[in-house]
Amino acid sequence: MTDVLEVQDVVVEYRVGEQRVRAVDGVTISVRSGEILGVIGESGCGKSSLARAIVGLNDIAAGQILFSGQSVAFGRGQRPRSLRPLQMVFQDPSASLNYRRRVGSQLADGIKANRPMGRVETSAEVLRLLEVVGLPYSFADRYPHQLSGGQRQRVAIARTLASAPDFIVADEPISGLDASAQASIAGLFRRLADQHGIGIIFISHDLAVVRELADRIAVMYLGQLVEIGQSEQVGLAPEHPYSQALLGAVPLPDGSGELPTELAGEVPNPANPPGGCRFHPRCPVVESLCATTPMKLTAATSTGHLVRCIHVSEIYPRRSA
Ligand SMILES: Nc1ncnc2c1ncn2[C@@H]1O[C@H](COP(=O)(O)OP(=O)(O)OP(=O)(O)O)[C@@H](O)[C@H]1O
């Protein structure tokens, strides 16, 4: 499988009064067809800003975003482009649904707008989309207000699928749903990846779901990636103290070995990020060098996955304790 999405050194900035807030600061990731990349991090770490940049809803100040080798967005002052094969699912399904129209006609509109076909074929495609997202055909006649939150999110996903995307960026698609709806929507994303070959970026605060669902996990802190690697590495044995603290709050699937670190304090203002390692003011294993040495993502010696921490770098080997 080749990388379908390549995000290279992307910067997203907002102007707030006189200040420039750098919400995403040099993020590089790639995702393949049929792969799910989970993106985690506390509120304000830049996950949504990155997501919106990828689908062309946010301008980027630097870097580039390639989709199937084609530039989606590049450089300050040049307008980002929205591409049909690259779609976004939002936390609130209302964002993509019209409450005054039946589900079936909304899906038909989505199909017609992106893939014009005859009436009979469109109706058949509406039913197929309902089937893909696990809803009965009879739901074509319902209005969104007649559905539960989980069902509405399924309809919103079906609406997204109407444009036959190759890639979906899902920003908190399971927040606000009950646990069983969360699990089944997560399962739906897994099927879209496995059976339809759709590449997916799945942003969520529910770390247990991400650990279970994602093939790889990227951890963001204050606009930067601090760790990225296979789920079994990052999700179960993270190397960065931030990832350890974040994921340490979530019991492991077998209930064993919770990680020891606790996450104190809050994410600093991105308008004025700490020097050196951005996590150093909150880091339980901070060293004096951490305040002055900006860290690059570096391959961890034990696993080879990427970690932005002085303790896993060659210049300052891990403490043995
Ligand atoms: N439109 C905007 N104008 C100014 N600042 C913004 C804007 N959108 C986001 N920010 C700031 O950018 C930073 C990153 O926000 P972003 O929403 O991308 O983070 P997030 O990780 O997605 O958070 P959450 O999980 O709460 O959605 C925050 O400091 C936020 O206040």
Coordinates of C-alpha atoms and ligand atoms in Angstrom, one line a residue:
M1 CA 0.0 0.0 0.0
T2 CA 1.2 3.5 -0.8
D3 CA 0.7 6.6 1.2
V4 CA -2.5 8.3 0.0
L5 CA -2.1 11.4 2.3
E6 CA 1.2 13.1 3.0
V7 CA 1.3 16.0 5.4
Q8 CA 4.7 17.7 5.2
D9 CA 5.9 20.2 7.8
V10 CA 2.5 21.8 8.0
V11 CA 2.0 25.0 10.0
V12 CA -1.5 26.5 10.8
E13 CA -1.7 29.9 12.4
Y14 CA -4.5 32.1 13.6
R15 CA -4.4 35.8 14.1
V16 CA -5.8 36.9 17.4
G17 CA -5.5 40.7 17.7
E18 CA -1.9 41.5 17.3
Q19 CA -0.8 38.0 18.2
R20 CA -0.2 35.1 15.9
V21 CA -1.2 31.8 17.4
R22 CA 0.6 28.8 15.9
A23 CA -1.9 26.0 16.5
V24 CA 0.0 23.5 14.3
D25 CA 3.7 23.7 14.2
G26 CA 5.6 21.6 11.6
V27 CA 3.5 18.4 11.6
T28 CA 4.6 15.7 9.2
I29 CA 2.5 12.5 8.9
S30 CA 1.5 10.1 6.1
V31 CA -1.4 7.7 6.0
R32 CA -2.0 4.8 3.6
S33 CA -5.2 3.6 2.0
G34 CA -7.1 1.3 4.4
E35 CA -5.1 2.6 7.4
I36 CA -6.5 4.3 10.5
L37 CA -4.2 6.9 12.1
G38 CA -5.5 7.8 15.6
V39 CA -4.6 11.4 16.7
I40 CA -4.8 12.1 20.4
G41 CA -3.8 15.0 22.7
E42 CA -5.5 17.3 25.2
S43 CA -7.8 20.0 24.2
G44 CA -6.0 22.9 22.5
C45 CA -3.1 20.7 21.1
G46 CA -4.0 21.5 17.5
K47 CA -5.8 18.3 16.4
S48 CA -8.8 20.1 14.9
S49 CA -6.7 22.8 13.3
L50 CA -4.7 20.0 11.6
A51 CA -7.8 18.1 10.5
R52 CA -9.4 21.2 9.0
A53 CA -6.2 22.0 7.1
I54 CA -6.1 18.5 5.6
V55 CA -9.5 18.8 4.1
G56 CA -8.9 22.4 2.9
L57 CA -11.1 24.2 5.5
N58 CA -8.0 25.9 7.1
D59 CA -5.4 27.8 5.2
I60 CA -1.8 26.6 6.0
A61 CA 1.0 29.0 6.7
A62 CA 3.8 26.7 5.6
G63 CA 4.4 23.1 4.5
Q64 CA 2.4 21.1 2.1
I65 CA -0.4 18.6 2.0
L66 CA -0.4 16.0 -0.8
F67 CA -3.4 13.8 -1.5
S68 CA -2.6 11.0 -4.0
G69 CA 0.5 13.0 -4.9
Q70 CA -1.6 16.1 -5.7
S71 CA -1.3 19.3 -3.7
V72 CA -4.3 20.1 -1.5
A73 CA -2.9 23.2 0.2
F74 CA 0.3 25.0 0.1
G75 CA 1.9 28.2 1.3
R76 CA 0.6 31.3 2.8
G77 CA -1.8 33.3 0.7
Q78 CA -2.7 30.5 -1.6
R79 CA -6.2 29.2 -1.1
P80 CA -6.6 25.6 0.1
R81 CA -8.6 23.3 -2.2
S82 CA -11.3 20.9 -1.1
L83 CA -11.2 17.6 -2.9
R84 CA -14.2 15.3 -3.3
P85 CA -12.1 12.2 -2.4
L86 CA -11.0 13.8 0.9
Q87 CA -13.9 14.3 3.3
M88 CA -14.4 15.2 6.9
V89 CA -16.8 13.8 9.6
F90 CA -17.5 16.2 12.5
Q91 CA -18.3 15.6 16.1
D92 CA -21.8 17.1 15.6
P93 CA -23.6 15.3 12.8
S94 CA -26.0 18.3 12.5
A95 CA -23.2 20.1 10.7
S96 CA -23.8 18.0 7.7
L97 CA -27.5 17.2 8.0
N98 CA -30.6 19.2 7.1
Y99 CA -33.3 18.6 9.8
R100 CA -36.2 19.5 7.5
R101 CA -35.4 16.8 4.9
R102 CA -35.7 13.1 4.9
V103 CA -32.5 11.0 5.2
G104 CA -33.0 9.4 1.8
S105 CA -33.3 12.6 -0.1
Q106 CA -30.2 14.1 1.7
L107 CA -28.2 11.1 0.7
A108 CA -29.5 11.3 -2.9
D109 CA -28.4 15.0 -3.0
G110 CA -25.0 14.0 -1.9
I111 CA -24.8 11.3 -4.6
K112 CA -26.1 13.6 -7.3
A113 CA -23.7 16.4 -6.4
N114 CA -20.7 14.2 -6.6
R115 CA -21.5 11.3 -8.9
P116 CA -24.5 12.0 -11.1
M117 CA -26.4 8.9 -12.0
G118 CA -30.0 8.0 -13.0
R119 CA -32.9 7.9 -10.6
V120 CA -33.1 4.2 -10.2
E121 CA -29.4 3.9 -9.6
T122 CA -29.5 6.8 -7.2
S123 CA -32.2 5.1 -5.1
A124 CA -30.2 1.9 -5.1
E125 CA -27.1 3.8 -4.0
V126 CA -29.0 5.4 -1.1
L127 CA -30.0 2.0 0.1
R128 CA -26.5 0.7 -0.3
L129 CA -25.1 3.6 1.7
L130 CA -27.6 2.9 4.5
E131 CA -26.5 -0.7 4.5
V132 CA -22.8 0.2 4.6
V133 CA -23.4 2.3 7.8
G134 CA -25.6 -0.4 9.3
L135 CA -29.0 1.3 9.2
P136 CA -32.2 -0.3 7.9
Y137 CA -33.6 0.8 4.5
S138 CA -36.7 2.2 6.2
F139 CA -34.5 5.0 7.6
A140 CA -34.5 6.6 4.2
D141 CA -38.0 7.9 5.0
R142 CA -37.1 9.3 8.4
Y143 CA -36.1 12.8 9.4
P144 CA -32.9 13.4 11.4
H145 CA -34.9 14.4 14.5
Q146 CA -36.4 11.0 14.6
L147 CA -33.0 9.3 15.1
S148 CA -30.7 8.8 18.1
G149 CA -27.3 10.5 18.3
G150 CA -25.5 7.4 17.1
Q151 CA -28.0 6.9 14.2
R152 CA -27.6 10.5 13.2
Q153 CA -23.8 10.1 13.1
R154 CA -24.2 7.0 10.9
V155 CA -26.4 9.1 8.5
A156 CA -23.7 11.8 8.5
I157 CA -21.1 9.2 7.7
A158 CA -23.4 7.9 4.9
R159 CA -23.7 11.5 3.6
T160 CA -19.9 11.6 3.6
L161 CA -19.7 8.3 1.7
A162 CA -22.1 9.6 -0.9
S163 CA -19.2 11.4 -2.5
A164 CA -17.2 8.1 -2.6
P165 CA -14.2 9.4 -0.6
D166 CA -10.9 7.7 -0.6
F167 CA -10.0 9.4 2.7
I168 CA -11.9 10.6 5.8
V169 CA -10.7 12.9 8.5
A170 CA -13.0 12.2 11.5
D171 CA -12.8 14.9 14.2
E172 CA -14.2 13.5 17.5
P173 CA -16.9 11.5 15.7
I174 CA -17.8 9.5 18.8
S175 CA -17.8 12.3 21.4
G176 CA -21.2 12.8 23.0
L177 CA -22.5 9.3 22.1
D178 CA -23.2 6.6 24.6
A179 CA -20.6 3.8 25.1
S180 CA -22.4 1.3 22.9
A181 CA -22.9 3.8 20.0
Q182 CA -19.2 4.8 20.4
A183 CA -18.1 1.2 20.0
S184 CA -20.3 0.6 17.0
I185 CA -19.4 3.8 15.2
A186 CA -15.7 2.9 15.8
G187 CA -16.4 -0.5 14.4
L188 CA -18.0 1.2 11.3
F189 CA -14.8 3.2 10.7
R190 CA -12.7 0.0 11.0
R191 CA -15.0 -1.6 8.3
L192 CA -14.7 1.4 6.0
A193 CA -10.9 1.0 6.2
D194 CA -10.8 -2.7 5.9
Q195 CA -13.5 -3.4 3.4
H196 CA -13.5 -0.1 1.4
G197 CA -9.8 0.7 1.6
I198 CA -10.6 4.2 2.9
G199 CA -7.7 5.9 4.7
I200 CA -8.8 7.5 8.0
I201 CA -7.5 10.0 10.5
F202 CA -9.5 9.4 13.6
I203 CA -9.3 12.2 16.3
S204 CA -10.7 11.3 19.7
H205 CA -10.4 12.0 23.4
D206 CA -11.5 8.4 24.0
L207 CA -8.0 6.9 24.2
A208 CA -9.3 3.4 24.9
V209 CA -11.2 3.4 21.6
V210 CA -8.2 4.8 19.7
R211 CA -5.9 2.2 21.2
E212 CA -8.3 -0.5 20.1
L213 CA -9.2 1.0 16.7
A214 CA -6.2 2.7 15.2
D215 CA -3.3 1.0 13.3
R216 CA -1.0 3.8 14.3
I217 CA -1.3 6.5 16.9
A218 CA 0.0 10.1 16.7
V219 CA 0.2 12.1 19.9
M220 CA 0.1 15.9 19.6
Y221 CA 1.2 18.4 22.2
L222 CA 1.0 22.1 21.7
G223 CA 0.9 22.0 18.0
Q224 CA 3.7 19.4 17.5
L225 CA 3.8 15.6 17.2
V226 CA 5.5 14.2 20.3
E227 CA 5.2 10.5 19.4
I228 CA 4.0 8.5 16.4
G229 CA 4.1 4.7 15.9
Q230 CA 2.2 1.5 15.7
S231 CA -0.8 1.3 18.1
E232 CA 0.8 -1.6 20.1
Q233 CA 3.8 0.6 20.8
V234 CA 2.3 4.0 21.4
G235 CA -1.0 2.8 22.8
L236 CA 0.4 0.1 25.1
A237 CA 4.0 1.1 25.8
P238 CA 4.4 4.8 25.0
E239 CA 7.9 6.4 25.3
H240 CA 7.2 10.1 25.6
P241 CA 6.3 11.2 29.2
Y242 CA 3.3 13.2 27.8
S243 CA 2.0 10.1 26.0
Q244 CA 2.7 8.0 29.1
A245 CA 0.7 10.5 31.3
L246 CA -2.2 10.8 28.8
L247 CA -2.5 7.1 28.2
G248 CA -1.6 6.1 31.8
A249 CA -5.0 7.4 32.9
V250 CA -6.7 4.7 30.7
P251 CA -6.6 1.1 32.0
L252 CA -4.9 -1.4 29.7
P253 CA -7.2 -3.8 27.9
D254 CA -6.2 -6.7 30.3
G255 CA -6.6 -4.3 33.3
S256 CA -2.9 -4.7 34.1
G257 CA 0.1 -2.4 34.6
E258 CA -1.3 1.2 34.5
L259 CA 1.5 3.6 33.8
P260 CA 2.8 5.6 36.7
T261 CA 2.9 9.2 35.5
E262 CA 0.2 11.7 36.2
L263 CA -0.5 14.7 34.0
A264 CA -0.4 17.9 36.0
G265 CA -1.3 21.5 34.9
E266 CA -2.7 22.6 31.6
V267 CA -1.6 23.0 28.0
P268 CA 0.2 26.4 27.8
N269 CA -1.0 29.1 25.4
P270 CA 0.3 28.3 21.9
A271 CA 0.8 32.1 21.4
N272 CA 3.7 31.8 23.8
P273 CA 5.0 28.2 24.0
P274 CA 7.7 27.2 26.4
G275 CA 11.3 27.1 25.0
G276 CA 13.2 23.8 24.7
C277 CA 10.9 20.9 24.9
R278 CA 7.3 22.3 25.0
F279 CA 6.3 19.7 27.6
H280 CA 9.1 20.4 30.0
P281 CA 7.2 22.6 32.5
R282 CA 4.8 19.7 33.1
C283 CA 7.2 16.8 32.6
P284 CA 7.8 14.5 35.6
V285 CA 11.3 13.5 34.3
V286 CA 12.4 17.0 33.3
E287 CA 16.2 17.6 33.1
S288 CA 17.9 21.0 32.9
L289 CA 18.7 20.5 29.2
C290 CA 15.0 20.1 28.5
A291 CA 14.3 23.8 29.0
T292 CA 16.9 24.9 26.5
T293 CA 17.1 22.2 23.9
P294 CA 14.4 22.1 21.2
M295 CA 13.8 18.4 20.4
K296 CA 13.3 16.8 17.1
L297 CA 11.3 13.6 16.5
T298 CA 13.8 10.9 16.9
A299 CA 13.7 7.1 16.4
A300 CA 13.5 5.5 19.8
T301 CA 16.4 3.1 20.1
S302 CA 14.2 0.2 21.4
T303 CA 11.5 0.2 18.8
G304 CA 12.4 2.7 16.0
H305 CA 9.1 4.6 16.3
L306 CA 9.4 8.4 16.5
V307 CA 9.5 10.2 19.9
R308 CA 10.3 13.9 20.6
C309 CA 12.1 13.5 24.0
I310 CA 15.6 14.0 25.1
H311 CA 15.4 10.8 27.1
V312 CA 15.0 8.6 24.0
S313 CA 17.5 10.5 21.9
E314 CA 21.1 9.6 21.2
I315 CA 22.4 12.9 22.7
Y316 CA 21.0 12.1 26.1
P317 CA 20.4 8.3 26.5
R318 CA 17.5 7.0 28.5
R319 CA 18.0 6.9 32.3
S320 CA 18.2 3.3 33.4
A321 CA 15.8 3.7 36.4
Ligands
LIG1 N1 -10.4 30.1 14.8 C1 -9.5 30.3 15.8 N2 -9.0 31.5 16.1 C2 -8.0 31.6 17.0 N3 -7.4 30.6 17.7 C3 -7.9 29.4 17.4 C4 -8.9 29.1 16.5 N4 -9.2 27.8 16.4 C5 -8.3 27.2 17.3 N5 -7.6 28.2 17.9 C6 -6.5 27.9 18.9 O1 -5.6 27.0 18.4 C7 -5.2 26.1 19.3 C8 -5.5 24.7 18.8 O2 -6.9 24.5 18.8 P1 -7.6 23.2 18.2 O3 -9.0 23.4 18.2 O4 -6.9 22.9 16.9 O5 -7.1 22.1 19.3 P2 -7.7 20.6 19.5 O6 -6.6 19.8 19.9 O7 -8.5 20.2 18.3 O8 -8.7 20.9 20.7 P3 -10.1 20.2 21.0 O9 -9.8 18.8 21.4 O10 -10.6 20.9 22.2 O11 -10.9 20.3 19.8 C9 -5.9 26.4 20.6 O12 -5.1 27.2 21.4 C10 -7.1 27.2 20.1 O13 -7.5 28.2 21.1

